Amino acid sequence: MTTPKKGRVFSGIRPTGRAHLGNYLGAIQNYVALQDDYECVYCIVDIHALTTVEDTANLRQNVYDMALDLLAAGIRPEETILFVQSHVPQVMELHTMLSMVSPLGKLTDLPTFKDMVRQHPHNVNYGLVGYPVLMTADIVLYKSNIVPVGIDQAPHVEFARETVRSFNFRYNTNVLVEPEMKNTIIPKVLGIDGKEKMSKSLNNHIELAATPEETQKRVMEMVTDPQRLRRSDPGRPEVCNVFSMHKIFSPDDVAMVDVECRRAGIGCVDCKKLLAKNLNASLSPFRARRAELAQNPEGVIDILHDGARRAREIAEQTMVAVRDAVGLPK
Ligand code: TRP
């Protein structure tokens, strides 16, 4: 028997290709856990990707890879709706409607927009300005109550809440549901450089689906305590990113590593080898499931199409009410 769910969760994930440890610890793990208590709708946001990705040659493959990773990580497509954003075109229609109540100044003031302008100064396009409007459309199209996001996306969810209020006020309706943010408390996952957040664009990431050998190679490149220059120097686990990872992936060894690092009983090389071993052990069931799913690409595509069909049913219901509230001719 299934227990009644507490509400509907929506989240979008960008199709950046194969997921890395940062994606997993920051978002995917939480997506999987939320399925126990909520009705979940998870969307691979290919249209959002278009706001910054100019060369789309890999887009299809990247969407597919992300889907494989989500499924291998434990998304259950029989209960959860997993789909690709562009397969539900209603989201673009709702985006247009919402854009009429989205103040331009507010959009260009958002810190995320300013960051993007800094990162892509040659490609500040209209779609990019509307990124949070499209995100709002994602959330409200499915009448979602809860949006699990990391702190960097918090201003977008706040924007979504305000936009819902503006829309409902302007058209004197209550068709749109104001979502709540569920702030995901996540360990800040740094890349192998030990400085920046783990990300594919900085090439400081470790892929979930990497081979054990690749994983070991990446772990051996990890930057440790910069003050520990010689093997005989005592280390400071509290500033070492390898140690942060041990805290997550080495429950049985972390206490030993803490003590031995501080008294130079263990060197960084051995410490990393141990981490690579533990990381590979924890990722091994994921990797096995992923390999199995990858044997049947058609099956994965079918799952996404089935998700889109279920998503479109909810979306069209919302849009019928939205068109009516806006006053468009029947
Ligand atoms: N903007 C989110 C990100 O960059 C992705 C996203 C798109 C999203 N639509 C969403 C997240 C709706 C939550 C809800 O990670």
CSV table of C-alpha atoms and ligand atoms in Angstrom, one decimal:
chain,number,residue,atom,x,y,z
A,1,MET,CA,0.0,0.0,0.0
A,2,THR,CA,1.3,3.4,-0.8
A,3,THR,CA,0.9,6.2,1.7
A,4,PRO,CA,-0.8,9.4,0.6
A,5,LYS,CA,1.7,12.0,-0.6
A,6,LYS,CA,2.3,15.4,1.0
A,7,GLY,CA,2.1,17.5,-2.2
A,8,ARG,CA,3.8,17.9,-5.5
A,9,VAL,CA,7.4,18.6,-5.9
A,10,PHE,CA,8.9,20.1,-9.1
A,11,SER,CA,12.5,20.5,-10.1
A,12,GLY,CA,14.4,21.1,-13.2
A,13,ILE,CA,17.9,20.0,-14.0
A,14,ARG,CA,20.0,21.3,-16.8
A,15,PRO,CA,21.2,18.8,-19.4
A,16,THR,CA,24.9,19.2,-18.8
A,17,GLY,CA,25.6,15.7,-19.9
A,18,ARG,CA,26.9,13.0,-17.6
A,19,ALA,CA,26.3,14.0,-14.0
A,20,HIS,CA,29.1,14.5,-11.5
A,21,LEU,CA,29.5,14.2,-7.8
A,22,GLY,CA,28.4,17.8,-7.3
A,23,ASN,CA,25.1,17.2,-9.2
A,24,TYR,CA,24.6,14.0,-7.2
A,25,LEU,CA,25.2,15.3,-3.7
A,26,GLY,CA,23.6,18.7,-4.5
A,27,ALA,CA,20.4,17.7,-6.3
A,28,ILE,CA,20.0,14.1,-7.5
A,29,GLN,CA,20.3,12.4,-4.2
A,30,ASN,CA,17.6,14.7,-2.8
A,31,TYR,CA,15.3,14.1,-5.8
A,32,VAL,CA,15.5,10.4,-5.2
A,33,ALA,CA,14.7,10.8,-1.5
A,34,LEU,CA,11.7,13.1,-2.1
A,35,GLN,CA,9.9,10.4,-4.0
A,36,ASP,CA,9.1,8.7,-0.8
A,37,ASP,CA,6.9,11.5,0.6
A,38,TYR,CA,5.9,13.6,-2.5
A,39,GLU,CA,4.5,13.2,-5.9
A,40,CYS,CA,7.5,14.3,-8.0
A,41,VAL,CA,7.9,15.9,-11.4
A,42,TYR,CA,11.4,16.1,-12.6
A,43,CYS,CA,12.3,17.9,-15.8
A,44,ILE,CA,15.4,18.0,-18.0
A,45,VAL,CA,15.4,21.6,-19.0
A,46,ASP,CA,16.7,21.6,-22.6
A,47,ILE,CA,15.0,25.0,-23.4
A,48,HIS,CA,16.8,26.6,-20.5
A,49,ALA,CA,20.0,25.2,-21.9
A,50,LEU,CA,19.4,27.1,-25.1
A,51,THR,CA,19.8,30.4,-23.3
A,52,THR,CA,23.5,29.8,-22.9
A,53,VAL,CA,24.4,26.9,-25.2
A,54,GLU,CA,25.1,28.0,-28.7
A,55,ASP,CA,26.4,24.8,-30.2
A,56,THR,CA,23.6,22.2,-29.8
A,57,ALA,CA,25.4,19.3,-31.5
A,58,ASN,CA,25.6,17.5,-28.1
A,59,LEU,CA,22.3,18.6,-26.7
A,60,ARG,CA,20.4,15.4,-27.5
A,61,GLN,CA,23.1,13.2,-26.1
A,62,ASN,CA,23.4,15.4,-23.0
A,63,VAL,CA,19.7,15.1,-22.3
A,64,TYR,CA,19.9,11.3,-22.7
A,65,ASP,CA,23.0,11.0,-20.5
A,66,MET,CA,21.3,13.0,-17.8
A,67,ALA,CA,18.2,10.8,-18.0
A,68,LEU,CA,20.4,7.7,-17.7
A,69,ASP,CA,22.1,9.1,-14.6
A,70,LEU,CA,18.8,10.1,-13.0
A,71,LEU,CA,17.3,6.7,-13.6
A,72,ALA,CA,20.4,4.9,-12.4
A,73,ALA,CA,20.5,7.0,-9.3
A,74,GLY,CA,17.0,5.8,-8.3
A,75,ILE,CA,14.3,8.0,-10.0
A,76,ARG,CA,11.3,5.7,-10.3
A,77,PRO,CA,9.5,6.5,-13.5
A,78,GLU,CA,6.4,4.5,-12.7
A,79,GLU,CA,5.5,6.9,-10.0
A,80,THR,CA,7.6,10.0,-10.7
A,81,ILE,CA,7.1,12.0,-13.9
A,82,LEU,CA,10.5,12.3,-15.6
A,83,PHE,CA,10.5,14.2,-18.9
A,84,VAL,CA,12.2,16.6,-21.2
A,85,GLN,CA,11.0,20.3,-21.0
A,86,SER,CA,10.5,20.8,-24.8
A,87,HIS,CA,8.2,17.8,-25.0
A,88,VAL,CA,5.6,19.9,-23.2
A,89,PRO,CA,5.3,23.0,-25.4
A,90,GLN,CA,2.6,24.5,-23.1
A,91,VAL,CA,5.5,25.7,-21.0
A,92,MET,CA,6.5,28.1,-23.7
A,93,GLU,CA,2.9,29.4,-24.0
A,94,LEU,CA,2.7,30.0,-20.2
A,95,HIS,CA,6.1,31.6,-20.3
A,96,THR,CA,4.7,34.2,-22.8
A,97,MET,CA,1.7,34.8,-20.6
A,98,LEU,CA,3.8,35.2,-17.5
A,99,SER,CA,6.2,37.6,-19.3
A,100,MET,CA,3.4,40.2,-19.3
A,101,VAL,CA,3.5,40.4,-15.5
A,102,SER,CA,7.3,40.2,-15.2
A,103,PRO,CA,9.0,43.5,-14.6
A,104,LEU,CA,12.0,43.8,-16.8
A,105,GLY,CA,14.0,45.7,-14.2
A,106,LYS,CA,13.5,43.0,-11.7
A,107,LEU,CA,14.8,40.4,-14.1
A,108,THR,CA,17.9,42.3,-15.1
A,109,ASP,CA,18.7,43.0,-11.4
A,110,LEU,CA,18.9,39.3,-10.4
A,111,PRO,CA,22.3,38.2,-9.4
A,112,THR,CA,22.1,35.1,-11.6
A,113,PHE,CA,21.4,37.3,-14.6
A,114,LYS,CA,24.4,39.5,-13.8
A,115,ASP,CA,26.6,36.5,-13.5
A,116,MET,CA,25.5,35.2,-16.8
A,117,VAL,CA,26.2,38.5,-18.5
A,118,ARG,CA,29.7,38.3,-17.0
A,119,GLN,CA,30.1,34.8,-18.3
A,120,HIS,CA,28.6,35.2,-21.7
A,121,PRO,CA,29.0,38.9,-22.6
A,122,HIS,CA,28.7,38.3,-26.3
A,123,ASN,CA,25.4,36.5,-26.0
A,124,VAL,CA,23.1,38.4,-23.7
A,125,ASN,CA,19.9,37.4,-25.4
A,126,TYR,CA,16.2,38.0,-24.8
A,127,GLY,CA,15.7,34.4,-23.7
A,128,LEU,CA,18.4,34.7,-21.1
A,129,VAL,CA,16.6,37.6,-19.5
A,130,GLY,CA,13.5,35.5,-19.3
A,131,TYR,CA,15.2,32.5,-17.8
A,132,PRO,CA,13.4,32.9,-14.4
A,133,VAL,CA,10.1,33.5,-16.2
A,134,LEU,CA,10.5,30.1,-18.0
A,135,MET,CA,11.4,28.6,-14.6
A,136,THR,CA,8.3,30.0,-13.1
A,137,ALA,CA,6.3,28.5,-16.0
A,138,ASP,CA,7.9,25.1,-15.3
A,139,ILE,CA,6.9,25.3,-11.7
A,140,VAL,CA,3.3,26.6,-12.0
A,141,LEU,CA,2.3,24.6,-15.1
A,142,TYR,CA,2.3,21.5,-12.9
A,143,LYS,CA,0.7,23.2,-9.9
A,144,SER,CA,3.7,22.3,-7.8
A,145,ASN,CA,3.7,23.2,-4.1
A,146,ILE,CA,7.4,22.6,-3.4
A,147,VAL,CA,10.6,23.4,-5.3
A,148,PRO,CA,13.8,21.8,-3.9
A,149,VAL,CA,16.7,24.0,-5.0
A,150,GLY,CA,20.1,25.0,-3.8
A,151,ILE,CA,20.7,28.4,-2.4
A,152,ASP,CA,21.9,29.8,-5.8
A,153,GLN,CA,18.4,29.3,-7.2
A,154,ALA,CA,16.6,30.8,-4.3
A,155,PRO,CA,16.1,34.2,-6.0
A,156,HIS,CA,14.4,32.4,-8.9
A,157,VAL,CA,11.9,30.7,-6.7
A,158,GLU,CA,11.2,34.0,-4.9
A,159,PHE,CA,10.7,35.5,-8.3
A,160,ALA,CA,8.3,32.7,-9.1
A,161,ARG,CA,6.3,33.4,-6.0
A,162,GLU,CA,6.0,37.1,-6.8
A,163,THR,CA,5.1,36.4,-10.4
A,164,VAL,CA,2.3,34.0,-9.3
A,165,ARG,CA,0.9,36.8,-7.0
A,166,SER,CA,1.1,39.4,-9.8
A,167,PHE,CA,-0.6,37.1,-12.3
A,168,ASN,CA,-3.4,36.1,-10.0
A,169,PHE,CA,-3.9,39.8,-9.0
A,170,ARG,CA,-3.9,41.2,-12.5
A,171,TYR,CA,-6.3,38.7,-13.8
A,172,ASN,CA,-8.3,38.4,-10.6
A,173,THR,CA,-7.9,34.7,-10.4
A,174,ASN,CA,-6.4,32.0,-8.2
A,175,VAL,CA,-5.5,29.5,-11.0
A,176,LEU,CA,-1.8,29.7,-10.3
A,177,VAL,CA,-0.4,28.1,-7.1
A,178,GLU,CA,2.3,29.9,-5.2
A,179,PRO,CA,5.2,27.4,-4.7
A,180,GLU,CA,7.3,27.1,-1.7
A,181,MET,CA,11.0,26.7,-1.7
A,182,LYS,CA,12.5,23.7,0.0
A,183,ASN,CA,16.0,24.7,0.6
A,184,THR,CA,18.3,21.8,0.1
A,185,ILE,CA,20.9,21.7,2.7
A,186,ILE,CA,23.8,20.4,0.8
A,187,PRO,CA,27.5,20.0,1.6
A,188,LYS,CA,29.3,22.5,-0.6
A,189,VAL,CA,30.9,20.2,-3.1
A,190,LEU,CA,34.2,21.6,-4.3
A,191,GLY,CA,36.0,20.4,-7.4
A,192,ILE,CA,39.3,18.6,-7.6
A,193,ASP,CA,41.0,22.1,-7.4
A,194,GLY,CA,39.7,22.3,-3.9
A,195,LYS,CA,38.6,25.9,-4.5
A,196,GLU,CA,35.7,26.3,-6.9
A,197,LYS,CA,32.3,24.6,-6.8
A,198,MET,CA,32.5,21.3,-8.8
A,199,SER,CA,31.3,22.0,-12.3
A,200,LYS,CA,31.8,20.5,-15.7
A,201,SER,CA,32.6,23.9,-17.3
A,202,LEU,CA,35.6,24.3,-15.0
A,203,ASN,CA,36.7,20.7,-15.7
A,204,ASN,CA,37.2,20.1,-12.0
A,205,HIS,CA,34.6,17.4,-11.7
A,206,ILE,CA,34.4,13.6,-11.1
A,207,GLU,CA,31.7,11.9,-13.2
A,208,LEU,CA,29.4,9.4,-11.5
A,209,ALA,CA,29.7,7.2,-14.5
A,210,ALA,CA,33.5,7.3,-14.8
A,211,THR,CA,35.4,4.1,-14.8
A,212,PRO,CA,37.1,3.1,-11.5
A,213,GLU,CA,40.5,4.0,-13.2
A,214,GLU,CA,39.3,7.4,-14.3
A,215,THR,CA,37.9,8.0,-10.9
A,216,GLN,CA,41.2,7.1,-9.2
A,217,LYS,CA,43.1,9.4,-11.7
A,218,ARG,CA,40.9,12.4,-10.9
A,219,VAL,CA,41.1,11.7,-7.1
A,220,MET,CA,44.9,11.6,-7.4
A,221,GLU,CA,44.8,15.1,-9.0
A,222,MET,CA,42.9,16.5,-6.0
A,223,VAL,CA,44.4,19.5,-4.3
A,224,THR,CA,45.0,18.9,-0.6
A,225,ASP,CA,46.1,21.2,2.3
A,226,PRO,CA,48.4,23.7,0.7
A,227,GLN,CA,50.4,24.0,3.8
A,228,ARG,CA,51.3,20.4,3.9
A,229,LEU,CA,54.3,20.4,1.6
A,230,ARG,CA,56.2,17.3,2.8
A,231,ARG,CA,55.0,13.9,3.7
A,232,SER,CA,56.3,14.5,7.2
A,233,ASP,CA,54.3,17.8,7.7
A,234,PRO,CA,51.1,17.4,9.8
A,235,GLY,CA,48.0,18.0,7.7
A,236,ARG,CA,44.8,20.0,8.5
A,237,PRO,CA,41.8,17.9,7.5
A,238,GLU,CA,39.4,20.9,8.1
A,239,VAL,CA,40.9,22.7,5.1
A,240,CYS,CA,41.3,19.6,2.9
A,241,ASN,CA,38.8,18.8,0.2
A,242,VAL,CA,39.9,15.1,0.2
A,243,PHE,CA,38.9,15.0,3.8
A,244,SER,CA,35.5,16.6,3.0
A,245,MET,CA,34.9,13.7,0.6
A,246,HIS,CA,36.1,11.1,3.1
A,247,LYS,CA,33.4,12.5,5.4
A,248,ILE,CA,30.8,11.6,2.8
A,249,PHE,CA,32.2,8.4,1.2
A,250,SER,CA,34.4,6.8,4.0
A,251,PRO,CA,32.2,6.4,7.1
A,252,ASP,CA,34.5,3.6,8.3
A,253,ASP,CA,37.8,5.3,7.7
A,254,VAL,CA,37.1,9.0,8.3
A,255,ALA,CA,38.0,8.9,12.0
A,256,MET,CA,41.3,7.2,11.3
A,257,VAL,CA,42.1,9.7,8.4
A,258,ASP,CA,41.4,12.6,10.8
A,259,VAL,CA,43.8,11.4,13.4
A,260,GLU,CA,46.5,10.1,11.1
A,261,CYS,CA,46.5,13.1,8.8
A,262,ARG,CA,47.0,15.5,11.8
A,263,ARG,CA,50.0,13.5,13.0
A,264,ALA,CA,51.4,12.8,9.5
A,265,GLY,CA,50.8,9.1,10.0
A,266,ILE,CA,49.2,8.9,6.6
A,267,GLY,CA,50.4,10.8,3.5
A,268,CYS,CA,48.2,12.5,0.9
A,269,VAL,CA,48.8,9.9,-1.7
A,270,ASP,CA,47.6,7.1,0.5
A,271,CYS,CA,44.8,9.2,1.7
A,272,LYS,CA,43.6,9.7,-1.8
A,273,LYS,CA,44.0,6.1,-2.8
A,274,LEU,CA,41.7,5.2,0.1
A,275,LEU,CA,39.2,7.8,-1.0
A,276,ALA,CA,39.3,6.5,-4.6
A,277,LYS,CA,38.7,3.0,-3.3
A,278,ASN,CA,35.7,4.0,-1.2
A,279,LEU,CA,34.3,6.3,-3.9
A,280,ASN,CA,34.4,3.5,-6.4
A,281,ALA,CA,32.8,1.1,-3.9
A,282,SER,CA,29.9,3.4,-3.3
A,283,LEU,CA,29.4,4.3,-6.9
A,284,SER,CA,29.6,0.7,-8.1
A,285,PRO,CA,25.8,-0.2,-7.8
A,286,PHE,CA,25.0,3.1,-9.6
A,287,ARG,CA,27.4,2.2,-12.4
A,288,ALA,CA,26.0,-1.3,-12.7
A,289,ARG,CA,22.5,0.0,-13.1
A,290,ARG,CA,23.6,2.7,-15.5
A,291,ALA,CA,25.3,0.1,-17.7
A,292,GLU,CA,22.2,-2.0,-17.7
A,293,LEU,CA,19.9,0.8,-18.7
A,294,ALA,CA,22.4,1.9,-21.4
A,295,GLN,CA,21.9,-1.4,-23.1
A,296,ASN,CA,18.4,-0.4,-24.0
A,297,PRO,CA,18.5,3.2,-25.2
A,298,GLU,CA,15.0,2.9,-26.7
A,299,GLY,CA,13.7,2.0,-23.2
A,300,VAL,CA,15.1,5.2,-21.8
A,301,ILE,CA,13.5,7.2,-24.6
A,302,ASP,CA,10.2,5.5,-24.0
A,303,ILE,CA,10.4,6.4,-20.3
A,304,LEU,CA,10.9,10.1,-21.2
A,305,HIS,CA,8.1,10.0,-23.7
A,306,ASP,CA,5.7,8.4,-21.2
A,307,GLY,CA,6.7,11.1,-18.7
A,308,ALA,CA,6.0,13.8,-21.2
A,309,ARG,CA,2.6,12.3,-22.0
A,310,ARG,CA,1.7,12.4,-18.3
A,311,ALA,CA,3.1,15.9,-17.9
A,312,ARG,CA,1.1,17.2,-20.9
A,313,GLU,CA,-2.1,16.1,-19.3
A,314,ILE,CA,-1.5,18.2,-16.3
A,315,ALA,CA,-0.1,21.1,-18.3
A,316,GLU,CA,-3.1,21.3,-20.7
A,317,GLN,CA,-5.5,21.4,-17.8
A,318,THR,CA,-3.6,24.3,-16.3
A,319,MET,CA,-3.5,26.1,-19.6
A,320,VAL,CA,-7.2,25.8,-20.2
A,321,ALA,CA,-7.7,27.6,-16.9
A,322,VAL,CA,-4.9,30.1,-17.6
A,323,ARG,CA,-6.2,31.1,-21.1
A,324,ASP,CA,-9.7,31.6,-19.6
A,325,ALA,CA,-8.4,33.7,-16.7
A,326,VAL,CA,-6.4,35.9,-19.0
A,327,GLY,CA,-9.5,36.4,-21.1
A,328,LEU,CA,-8.4,35.0,-24.4
A,329,PRO,CA,-11.2,34.2,-26.8
A,330,LYS,CA,-12.6,30.7,-26.5
B,1,TRP,N1,17.4,27.0,-13.0
B,1,TRP,C1,17.6,25.7,-12.5
B,1,TRP,C2,19.2,25.5,-12.5
B,1,TRP,O1,19.9,26.2,-13.1
B,1,TRP,C3,17.0,24.6,-13.4
B,1,TRP,C4,15.5,24.8,-13.4
B,1,TRP,C5,14.7,25.1,-14.5
B,1,TRP,C6,14.6,24.6,-12.3
B,1,TRP,N2,13.4,25.1,-14.2
B,1,TRP,C7,13.3,24.8,-12.8
B,1,TRP,C8,14.8,24.3,-11.0
B,1,TRP,C9,12.2,24.8,-12.0
B,1,TRP,C10,13.7,24.3,-10.2
B,1,TRP,C11,12.4,24.5,-10.7
B,1,TRP,O2,19.6,24.6,-11.9
